[in-house]
Amino acid sequence: MTGWLVVAGLGPGADELVTPQVAAALAQATDVVGYIPYVARVAPRAGLTLHPSDNRVEIDRAQHALQMASEGRRVVVVSSGDPGVFAMASAIFEALEARPEFLSLDIRILPGITAMLAAAASAGAPLGHDFCAINLSDNLKPFATVEKRVALAAQGDFAMAFYNPRSASRPHQFARVLEVLREHCEPSRLIIFARAVSTPDEALNTVTLAEATPEMADMRTVVLVGNSQTRRIGPHIYTPRSAL
């Protein structure tokens, strides 16, 4: 049996947002590897072994997946959203760089719908012009880097999507991010707090920067910050396609 490794995005949460390409890979897999809540989204079946693991062990998870594929197994590493956006695709290649004996493996990355794109669609079109995505977690970079990137994005008048805005271990950092935004943006700047997008618990809350508070976000929230031209039209939020 010839093994392969697929890194797949499960989308933001709803089953109907899993692409047919990803569903086909899961149907052929002998093993599924990933963070516990993501593996829990894959239905058990005969011939399939699930390998859930805790957060912050991405490299160990990647090495395990590469090893199993090298032994002839058909391995799917699952991420939420898209695997190339703050997820497992980079971890796989980081592990591969350290283990060149696995370079001959059949490795494929299958895209998925990201949380920021699902959130933007629910709100309207707030990412309709130039935008950037910033992971606010400081697990893999200094928080000073987070602050600098937020400030530069605001100075460049980008719309922004913030991942991992606030957690129990760092409840105060998002307050500082809001302070940085207030240093560079007008108080009327629109901010969308999109929680649990595409699930039955989905909730969207659009406020101005002046009204935003840290408690409006948690780890299930994607925060979308409009640019200076982002506006409301009825119940919808959109950013014009031009910057004239």
Short mmCIF file of C-alpha atoms in Angstrom, two decimals:
data_model
loop_
_atom_site.label_atom_id
_atom_site.label_comp_id
_atom_site.label_asym_id
_atom_site.label_seq_id
_atom_site.Cartn_x
_atom_site.Cartn_y
_atom_site.Cartn_z
CA MET A 1 0.00 0.00 0.00
CA THR A 2 1.34 3.43 -0.96
CA GLY A 3 0.88 5.94 1.83
CA TRP A 4 0.07 9.60 1.54
CA LEU A 5 -0.47 12.61 3.77
CA VAL A 6 -3.21 15.16 3.26
CA VAL A 7 -3.53 18.32 5.35
CA ALA A 8 -7.17 19.34 5.19
CA GLY A 9 -9.27 22.28 6.31
CA LEU A 10 -12.62 21.40 7.88
CA GLY A 11 -14.00 24.91 7.48
CA PRO A 12 -15.41 27.10 10.24
CA GLY A 13 -17.82 24.59 11.77
CA ALA A 14 -20.82 23.72 9.62
CA ASP A 15 -20.66 20.31 7.92
CA GLU A 16 -21.96 21.78 4.65
CA LEU A 17 -18.89 24.05 4.50
CA VAL A 18 -16.50 21.09 4.32
CA THR A 19 -15.42 20.87 0.68
CA PRO A 20 -16.13 17.72 -1.37
CA GLN A 21 -12.37 17.37 -1.90
CA VAL A 22 -11.78 17.18 1.86
CA ALA A 23 -14.73 14.82 2.36
CA ALA A 24 -13.28 12.47 -0.27
CA ALA A 25 -9.88 12.43 1.43
CA LEU A 26 -11.48 11.63 4.79
CA ALA A 27 -13.43 8.79 3.18
CA GLN A 28 -10.16 7.21 1.96
CA ALA A 29 -8.12 7.81 5.11
CA THR A 30 -6.83 5.11 7.42
CA ASP A 31 -5.80 7.65 10.06
CA VAL A 32 -6.94 11.15 11.07
CA VAL A 33 -4.63 13.30 13.16
CA GLY A 34 -5.40 16.64 14.82
CA TYR A 35 -6.34 18.79 17.77
CA ILE A 36 -8.99 17.12 19.94
CA PRO A 37 -12.05 19.23 18.95
CA TYR A 38 -11.21 19.02 15.25
CA VAL A 39 -10.78 15.25 15.23
CA ALA A 40 -14.10 15.03 17.07
CA ARG A 41 -15.76 16.44 13.94
CA VAL A 42 -14.74 13.34 11.95
CA ALA A 43 -17.23 10.46 12.18
CA PRO A 44 -15.71 7.15 13.32
CA ARG A 45 -15.92 4.21 10.90
CA ALA A 46 -14.42 0.78 10.39
CA GLY A 47 -10.83 0.96 9.18
CA LEU A 48 -10.27 4.48 10.45
CA THR A 49 -8.10 5.29 13.47
CA LEU A 50 -8.51 8.70 15.10
CA HIS A 51 -5.48 10.32 16.75
CA PRO A 52 -6.65 13.35 18.78
CA SER A 53 -4.00 15.33 20.66
CA ASP A 54 -3.81 18.43 22.82
CA ASN A 55 -3.07 21.95 21.67
CA ARG A 56 0.52 23.23 21.36
CA VAL A 57 1.95 19.90 20.17
CA GLU A 58 1.79 20.71 16.48
CA ILE A 59 5.30 19.51 15.62
CA ASP A 60 4.85 16.20 17.46
CA ARG A 61 1.55 15.76 15.63
CA ALA A 62 3.20 16.54 12.29
CA GLN A 63 6.05 14.09 12.90
CA HIS A 64 3.58 11.37 13.85
CA ALA A 65 1.61 11.95 10.66
CA LEU A 66 4.73 11.86 8.48
CA GLN A 67 5.89 8.63 10.12
CA MET A 68 2.54 6.90 9.57
CA ALA A 69 2.41 8.00 5.93
CA SER A 70 5.93 6.64 5.42
CA GLU A 71 4.66 3.27 6.70
CA GLY A 72 2.03 3.15 3.96
CA ARG A 73 -0.94 4.63 5.79
CA ARG A 74 -3.32 7.17 4.29
CA VAL A 75 -3.19 10.03 6.76
CA VAL A 76 -5.34 13.16 6.98
CA VAL A 77 -4.21 15.92 9.32
CA VAL A 78 -7.22 18.09 10.09
CA SER A 79 -7.37 21.77 10.94
CA SER A 80 -10.32 24.09 11.32
CA GLY A 81 -10.81 26.69 8.60
CA ASP A 82 -7.99 26.49 6.08
CA PRO A 83 -4.90 24.44 7.01
CA GLY A 84 -2.57 27.13 5.68
CA VAL A 85 -4.00 29.93 7.86
CA PHE A 86 -2.50 29.73 11.37
CA ALA A 87 -2.87 25.95 11.21
CA MET A 88 -1.18 22.61 10.50
CA ALA A 89 0.15 23.01 6.95
CA SER A 90 3.12 25.08 8.10
CA ALA A 91 3.78 22.65 10.97
CA ILE A 92 3.94 19.74 8.51
CA PHE A 93 6.54 21.51 6.38
CA GLU A 94 8.50 22.58 9.46
CA ALA A 95 8.66 18.94 10.53
CA LEU A 96 9.49 17.87 6.97
CA GLU A 97 12.39 20.32 6.82
CA ALA A 98 13.90 18.56 9.85
CA ARG A 99 13.23 15.10 8.40
CA PRO A 100 14.33 15.14 4.74
CA GLU A 101 13.94 11.36 4.52
CA PHE A 102 10.19 12.04 4.17
CA LEU A 103 10.58 14.36 1.16
CA SER A 104 9.49 11.63 -1.27
CA LEU A 105 6.10 11.26 0.42
CA ASP A 106 2.91 12.22 -1.40
CA ILE A 107 1.89 15.33 0.58
CA ARG A 108 -1.09 17.46 -0.40
CA ILE A 109 -2.73 20.52 1.16
CA LEU A 110 -6.50 20.80 0.70
CA PRO A 111 -7.96 24.27 1.28
CA GLY A 112 -10.90 25.09 3.48
CA ILE A 113 -13.17 28.03 4.20
CA THR A 114 -11.57 30.18 6.87
CA ALA A 115 -13.35 31.59 9.91
CA MET A 116 -12.59 35.13 8.74
CA LEU A 117 -14.19 34.55 5.34
CA ALA A 118 -17.24 32.87 6.87
CA ALA A 119 -17.57 35.75 9.35
CA ALA A 120 -17.19 38.33 6.58
CA ALA A 121 -19.89 36.62 4.53
CA SER A 122 -22.27 36.62 7.49
CA ALA A 123 -21.68 40.34 8.00
CA GLY A 124 -21.75 41.37 4.33
CA ALA A 125 -18.43 42.29 2.68
CA PRO A 126 -16.18 43.98 5.25
CA LEU A 127 -13.06 42.54 3.58
CA GLY A 128 -14.01 43.90 0.16
CA HIS A 129 -10.75 45.83 -0.28
CA ASP A 130 -7.18 45.27 0.92
CA PHE A 131 -7.07 43.40 4.21
CA CYS A 132 -4.74 41.42 6.46
CA ALA A 133 -5.09 38.65 9.03
CA ILE A 134 -3.23 38.81 12.35
CA ASN A 135 -3.05 36.12 15.00
CA LEU A 136 -3.17 37.95 18.33
CA SER A 137 -1.76 35.02 20.29
CA ASP A 138 1.77 35.46 21.60
CA ASN A 139 2.45 31.72 21.92
CA LEU A 140 4.84 31.76 18.94
CA LYS A 141 5.85 35.43 18.78
CA PRO A 142 6.40 38.29 21.24
CA PHE A 143 3.36 40.39 22.02
CA ALA A 144 5.39 43.44 21.00
CA THR A 145 5.33 42.00 17.47
CA VAL A 146 1.53 41.73 17.66
CA GLU A 147 1.28 45.38 18.70
CA LYS A 148 3.62 46.51 15.92
CA ARG A 149 1.72 44.62 13.23
CA VAL A 150 -1.66 45.92 14.39
CA ALA A 151 -0.30 49.49 14.44
CA LEU A 152 1.22 49.23 10.96
CA ALA A 153 -1.94 47.66 9.53
CA ALA A 154 -4.01 50.48 11.01
CA GLN A 155 -1.61 53.09 9.62
CA GLY A 156 -1.88 51.42 6.21
CA ASP A 157 -5.70 51.60 6.46
CA PHE A 158 -6.12 47.87 5.98
CA ALA A 159 -9.25 46.09 7.03
CA MET A 160 -8.13 43.48 9.56
CA ALA A 161 -9.15 40.03 10.73
CA PHE A 162 -7.97 39.06 14.21
CA TYR A 163 -7.64 35.40 15.20
CA ASN A 164 -7.30 34.21 18.82
CA PRO A 165 -8.15 37.60 20.29
CA ARG A 166 -8.58 36.69 23.94
CA SER A 167 -8.19 33.66 26.20
CA ALA A 168 -8.22 32.78 29.88
CA SER A 169 -4.41 32.78 29.95
CA ARG A 170 -4.11 36.26 28.37
CA PRO A 171 -7.32 38.18 29.14
CA HIS A 172 -5.70 41.64 29.08
CA GLN A 173 -3.85 41.64 25.77
CA PHE A 174 -6.91 42.33 23.62
CA ALA A 175 -7.51 45.48 25.68
CA ARG A 176 -4.07 46.63 24.57
CA VAL A 177 -4.90 45.82 20.93
CA LEU A 178 -7.97 48.04 21.18
CA GLU A 179 -5.75 50.80 22.62
CA VAL A 180 -3.40 50.49 19.64
CA LEU A 181 -6.34 50.76 17.26
CA ARG A 182 -7.59 53.86 19.06
CA GLU A 183 -4.17 55.46 18.63
CA HIS A 184 -4.47 55.20 14.83
CA CYS A 185 -8.17 54.92 13.92
CA GLU A 186 -11.19 57.15 14.30
CA PRO A 187 -13.70 56.29 17.07
CA SER A 188 -16.41 55.50 14.49
CA ARG A 189 -14.38 52.66 12.91
CA LEU A 190 -16.63 49.58 12.61
CA ILE A 191 -15.65 46.36 14.37
CA ILE A 192 -17.45 43.03 13.96
CA PHE A 193 -17.25 40.44 16.71
CA ALA A 194 -18.19 37.15 15.03
CA ARG A 195 -18.50 34.24 17.43
CA ALA A 196 -18.91 30.54 16.53
CA VAL A 197 -19.52 31.36 12.88
CA SER A 198 -21.57 28.82 10.87
CA THR A 199 -22.60 26.88 14.00
CA PRO A 200 -25.95 27.01 15.84
CA ASP A 201 -24.23 29.30 18.38
CA GLU A 202 -23.27 31.92 15.78
CA ALA A 203 -23.53 35.50 17.02
CA LEU A 204 -22.48 38.70 15.24
CA ASN A 205 -22.10 41.98 17.08
CA THR A 206 -21.09 45.11 15.16
CA VAL A 207 -19.98 48.13 17.17
CA THR A 208 -17.79 51.18 16.72
CA LEU A 209 -14.24 51.26 18.00
CA ALA A 210 -15.40 53.67 20.70
CA GLU A 211 -17.95 51.09 21.89
CA ALA A 212 -15.71 48.00 21.69
CA THR A 213 -14.67 46.30 24.92
CA PRO A 214 -12.30 43.36 25.47
CA GLU A 215 -15.11 41.22 26.91
CA MET A 216 -16.83 41.16 23.51
CA ALA A 217 -14.25 38.58 22.30
CA ASP A 218 -13.18 35.11 23.36
CA MET A 219 -11.28 32.25 21.70
CA ARG A 220 -14.30 31.33 19.57
CA THR A 221 -14.48 34.86 18.18
CA VAL A 222 -13.02 36.27 15.00
CA VAL A 223 -12.76 40.06 15.12
CA LEU A 224 -13.07 41.97 11.85
CA VAL A 225 -11.97 45.61 11.83
CA GLY A 226 -13.07 47.72 8.89
CA ASN A 227 -10.93 50.30 7.15
CA SER A 228 -11.70 54.02 7.19
CA GLN A 229 -14.25 53.60 4.38
CA THR A 230 -16.14 50.58 5.78
CA ARG A 231 -19.81 51.41 6.25
CA ARG A 232 -23.27 50.11 7.08
CA ILE A 233 -25.97 49.71 4.48
CA GLY A 234 -29.13 48.49 6.20
CA PRO A 235 -28.18 45.35 8.15
CA HIS A 236 -25.02 44.81 6.10
CA ILE A 237 -21.40 45.93 6.57
CA TYR A 238 -19.23 46.43 3.51
CA THR A 239 -15.95 47.96 2.44
CA PRO A 240 -15.92 49.66 -0.98
CA ARG A 241 -13.68 48.10 -3.62
CA SER A 242 -11.81 51.35 -4.29
CA ALA A 243 -9.66 53.63 -2.15
CA LEU A 244 -9.95 56.94 -4.01
#
